[in-house]
Amino acid sequence: MKVILTSKGFENIKVFNKIKKKLNIEIDKIRMLVIPIARKGRYNKEKYMKDYIELGFKEENVYFFDDEHPQEFEDLDIEIIYVCGGNTFELKHYLKKSGFEKKIYSYLNKGVTYIGASAGSYIATKSIKHVLEFDENTINEKDMSGLNLYDGILICHYDSSRREYYNKLIEKNEKVETLTDDEIMYLNDNEWIKE
């Protein structure tokens, strides 16, 4: 399974360069499915497409997931699923409602790389309940289960303001990992490595 978790994803050039080194394919050859539903109604597709092109992706190789027509994205020939940041509970809600959570596992089983940015990283953990500390559950999502790609808790955008919460989780004997905006965490031979 190929998984890369980040706080800022492609928005941080340092992080993007670290991700590039982990991929075994040139950026202009990568076919990518972008899942922007953590920003449902607030995601400017044209702006982000321009950003992806500036990073080296080809426009014809970038697909934007539409949770109202999920079947169109079930059998794409892709190398990456890029799950964007935004509201973690909206992401959970619309992924589940569309049934696409299960399709993510199918892609991973085919060797596709999962890349999460903030909410996209949170949803990759075993549970998103701890994210209530940072995100408002505006959609009243009841299901707090994550994809369980990482079997612990993740604190994205980690800095001194989140240290106290981190310490509380550690005291509860939780498996917790932190990610600053400049770090990535990736799975390598069943071992999580942070850079």
Short mmCIF file of N, CA, C and O in Angstrom, two decimals, residues 20-69:
data_model
loop_
_atom_site.label_atom_id
_atom_site.label_comp_id
_atom_site.label_asym_id
_atom_site.label_seq_id
_atom_site.Cartn_x
_atom_site.Cartn_y
_atom_site.Cartn_z
N LYS A 20 7.37 14.34 -4.66
CA LYS A 20 7.92 14.00 -5.98
C LYS A 20 9.00 12.94 -5.88
O LYS A 20 9.07 12.03 -6.70
N LYS A 21 9.85 13.07 -4.86
CA LYS A 21 10.95 12.11 -4.68
C LYS A 21 10.43 10.70 -4.36
O LYS A 21 11.12 9.72 -4.62
N LYS A 22 9.25 10.62 -3.77
CA LYS A 22 8.69 9.31 -3.39
C LYS A 22 7.96 8.62 -4.55
O LYS A 22 7.69 7.43 -4.49
N LEU A 23 7.63 9.38 -5.58
CA LEU A 23 6.90 8.82 -6.71
C LEU A 23 7.89 8.28 -7.74
O LEU A 23 8.94 8.87 -7.96
N ASN A 24 7.56 7.19 -8.37
CA ASN A 24 8.46 6.58 -9.36
C ASN A 24 8.07 6.93 -10.78
O ASN A 24 8.23 6.13 -11.68
N ILE A 25 7.55 8.13 -10.96
CA ILE A 25 7.07 8.54 -12.28
C ILE A 25 7.18 10.06 -12.39
O ILE A 25 7.02 10.78 -11.40
N GLU A 26 7.49 10.55 -13.58
CA GLU A 26 7.59 11.99 -13.80
C GLU A 26 6.21 12.63 -13.65
O GLU A 26 5.20 12.05 -14.04
N ILE A 27 6.19 13.84 -13.09
CA ILE A 27 4.93 14.54 -12.83
C ILE A 27 4.08 14.67 -14.09
O ILE A 27 2.86 14.48 -14.05
N ASP A 28 4.69 14.98 -15.22
CA ASP A 28 3.89 15.19 -16.44
C ASP A 28 3.30 13.89 -17.01
O ASP A 28 2.47 13.91 -17.91
N LYS A 29 3.69 12.75 -16.44
CA LYS A 29 3.13 11.46 -16.86
C LYS A 29 2.07 10.95 -15.88
O LYS A 29 1.36 9.98 -16.17
N ILE A 30 1.97 11.58 -14.73
CA ILE A 30 1.05 11.11 -13.68
C ILE A 30 -0.40 11.43 -14.03
O ILE A 30 -0.73 12.56 -14.38
N ARG A 31 -1.24 10.40 -13.90
CA ARG A 31 -2.69 10.58 -14.00
C ARG A 31 -3.23 10.58 -12.58
O ARG A 31 -2.95 9.67 -11.80
N MET A 32 -3.99 11.63 -12.26
CA MET A 32 -4.37 11.87 -10.86
C MET A 32 -5.86 12.15 -10.73
O MET A 32 -6.43 12.94 -11.46
N LEU A 33 -6.46 11.50 -9.72
CA LEU A 33 -7.83 11.80 -9.33
C LEU A 33 -7.78 12.71 -8.11
O LEU A 33 -7.21 12.34 -7.08
N VAL A 34 -8.34 13.90 -8.23
CA VAL A 34 -8.39 14.86 -7.13
C VAL A 34 -9.76 14.75 -6.47
O VAL A 34 -10.80 14.79 -7.15
N ILE A 35 -9.76 14.59 -5.14
CA ILE A 35 -11.03 14.53 -4.39
C ILE A 35 -11.12 15.80 -3.54
O ILE A 35 -10.52 15.89 -2.47
N PRO A 36 -11.89 16.80 -4.03
CA PRO A 36 -11.96 18.10 -3.36
C PRO A 36 -13.17 18.29 -2.45
O PRO A 36 -13.45 19.41 -2.03
N ILE A 37 -13.90 17.22 -2.10
CA ILE A 37 -15.19 17.40 -1.43
C ILE A 37 -15.09 17.87 0.02
O ILE A 37 -16.10 18.18 0.63
N ALA A 38 -13.88 17.96 0.58
CA ALA A 38 -13.74 18.56 1.91
C ALA A 38 -13.97 20.07 1.83
O ALA A 38 -14.09 20.75 2.84
N ARG A 39 -14.01 20.59 0.61
CA ARG A 39 -14.31 22.01 0.37
C ARG A 39 -15.52 22.13 -0.54
O ARG A 39 -15.58 23.01 -1.40
N LYS A 40 -16.46 21.26 -0.37
CA LYS A 40 -17.64 21.22 -1.25
C LYS A 40 -18.27 22.61 -1.36
O LYS A 40 -18.57 23.24 -0.38
N GLY A 41 -18.43 23.04 -2.60
CA GLY A 41 -19.01 24.35 -2.86
C GLY A 41 -18.03 25.50 -2.71
O GLY A 41 -18.36 26.65 -3.02
N ARG A 42 -16.82 25.21 -2.26
CA ARG A 42 -15.82 26.26 -2.07
C ARG A 42 -14.52 25.95 -2.80
O ARG A 42 -13.49 26.52 -2.52
N TYR A 43 -14.57 25.00 -3.73
CA TYR A 43 -13.37 24.55 -4.42
C TYR A 43 -13.40 25.11 -5.83
O TYR A 43 -14.28 24.77 -6.63
N ASN A 44 -12.45 25.97 -6.15
CA ASN A 44 -12.38 26.59 -7.47
C ASN A 44 -11.54 25.70 -8.38
O ASN A 44 -10.32 25.77 -8.39
N LYS A 45 -12.23 24.88 -9.13
CA LYS A 45 -11.57 23.88 -9.99
C LYS A 45 -10.57 24.53 -10.95
O LYS A 45 -9.46 24.02 -11.13
N GLU A 46 -10.94 25.63 -11.56
CA GLU A 46 -10.07 26.29 -12.54
C GLU A 46 -8.79 26.80 -11.88
O GLU A 46 -7.70 26.65 -12.43
N LYS A 47 -8.91 27.37 -10.69
CA LYS A 47 -7.74 27.88 -9.97
C LYS A 47 -6.78 26.74 -9.63
O LYS A 47 -5.58 26.82 -9.85
N TYR A 48 -7.34 25.63 -9.11
CA TYR A 48 -6.49 24.51 -8.72
C TYR A 48 -5.90 23.80 -9.93
O TYR A 48 -4.75 23.35 -9.89
N MET A 49 -6.65 23.72 -11.03
CA MET A 49 -6.09 23.13 -12.26
C MET A 49 -4.88 23.94 -12.71
O MET A 49 -3.85 23.37 -13.07
N LYS A 50 -5.01 25.25 -12.65
CA LYS A 50 -3.88 26.13 -13.01
C LYS A 50 -2.68 25.83 -12.11
O LYS A 50 -1.54 25.72 -12.58
N ASP A 51 -2.92 25.68 -10.80
CA ASP A 51 -1.84 25.37 -9.86
C ASP A 51 -1.19 24.02 -10.19
O ASP A 51 0.03 23.89 -10.16
N TYR A 52 -2.02 23.01 -10.50
CA TYR A 52 -1.48 21.68 -10.81
C TYR A 52 -0.64 21.73 -12.09
O TYR A 52 0.41 21.09 -12.17
N ILE A 53 -1.10 22.48 -13.08
CA ILE A 53 -0.34 22.62 -14.33
C ILE A 53 1.00 23.29 -14.05
O ILE A 53 2.04 22.87 -14.57
N GLU A 54 1.00 24.31 -13.21
CA GLU A 54 2.26 24.99 -12.85
C GLU A 54 3.23 24.05 -12.14
O GLU A 54 4.44 24.19 -12.24
N LEU A 55 2.70 23.05 -11.44
CA LEU A 55 3.55 22.06 -10.76
C LEU A 55 4.08 21.00 -11.73
O LEU A 55 4.96 20.23 -11.37
N GLY A 56 3.52 20.97 -12.94
CA GLY A 56 4.01 20.02 -13.95
C GLY A 56 3.01 18.98 -14.41
O GLY A 56 3.29 18.19 -15.31
N PHE A 57 1.83 18.93 -13.80
CA PHE A 57 0.80 17.98 -14.23
C PHE A 57 0.22 18.43 -15.57
O PHE A 57 0.17 19.62 -15.87
N LYS A 58 -0.23 17.48 -16.37
CA LYS A 58 -0.90 17.79 -17.63
C LYS A 58 -2.41 17.85 -17.38
O LYS A 58 -2.96 16.96 -16.71
N GLU A 59 -3.05 18.85 -17.94
CA GLU A 59 -4.49 19.05 -17.71
C GLU A 59 -5.31 17.80 -18.04
O GLU A 59 -6.22 17.43 -17.30
N GLU A 60 -4.95 17.15 -19.13
CA GLU A 60 -5.73 15.97 -19.55
C GLU A 60 -5.53 14.76 -18.62
O GLU A 60 -6.26 13.78 -18.72
N ASN A 61 -4.56 14.84 -17.72
CA ASN A 61 -4.30 13.75 -16.78
C ASN A 61 -4.88 13.98 -15.38
O ASN A 61 -4.64 13.19 -14.48
N VAL A 62 -5.62 15.08 -15.21
CA VAL A 62 -6.17 15.42 -13.89
C VAL A 62 -7.69 15.30 -13.94
O VAL A 62 -8.35 15.93 -14.76
N TYR A 63 -8.23 14.46 -13.06
CA TYR A 63 -9.67 14.25 -12.96
C TYR A 63 -10.15 14.79 -11.62
O TYR A 63 -9.54 14.53 -10.59
N PHE A 64 -11.26 15.52 -11.64
CA PHE A 64 -11.84 16.06 -10.40
C PHE A 64 -13.07 15.24 -10.03
O PHE A 64 -14.04 15.19 -10.78
N PHE A 65 -13.00 14.60 -8.88
CA PHE A 65 -14.09 13.76 -8.40
C PHE A 65 -15.36 14.57 -8.18
O PHE A 65 -15.33 15.67 -7.64
N ASP A 66 -16.47 13.99 -8.60
CA ASP A 66 -17.79 14.57 -8.38
C ASP A 66 -18.61 13.55 -7.60
O ASP A 66 -18.94 12.48 -8.14
N ASP A 67 -18.91 13.85 -6.34
CA ASP A 67 -19.60 12.89 -5.49
C ASP A 67 -21.04 12.61 -5.93
O ASP A 67 -21.66 11.66 -5.48
N GLU A 68 -21.57 13.42 -6.84
CA GLU A 68 -22.92 13.17 -7.35
C GLU A 68 -22.91 12.19 -8.52
O GLU A 68 -23.95 11.69 -8.92
N HIS A 69 -21.73 11.94 -9.08
CA HIS A 69 -21.57 10.98 -10.18
C HIS A 69 -20.35 10.10 -9.92
O HIS A 69 -19.44 10.03 -10.74
#
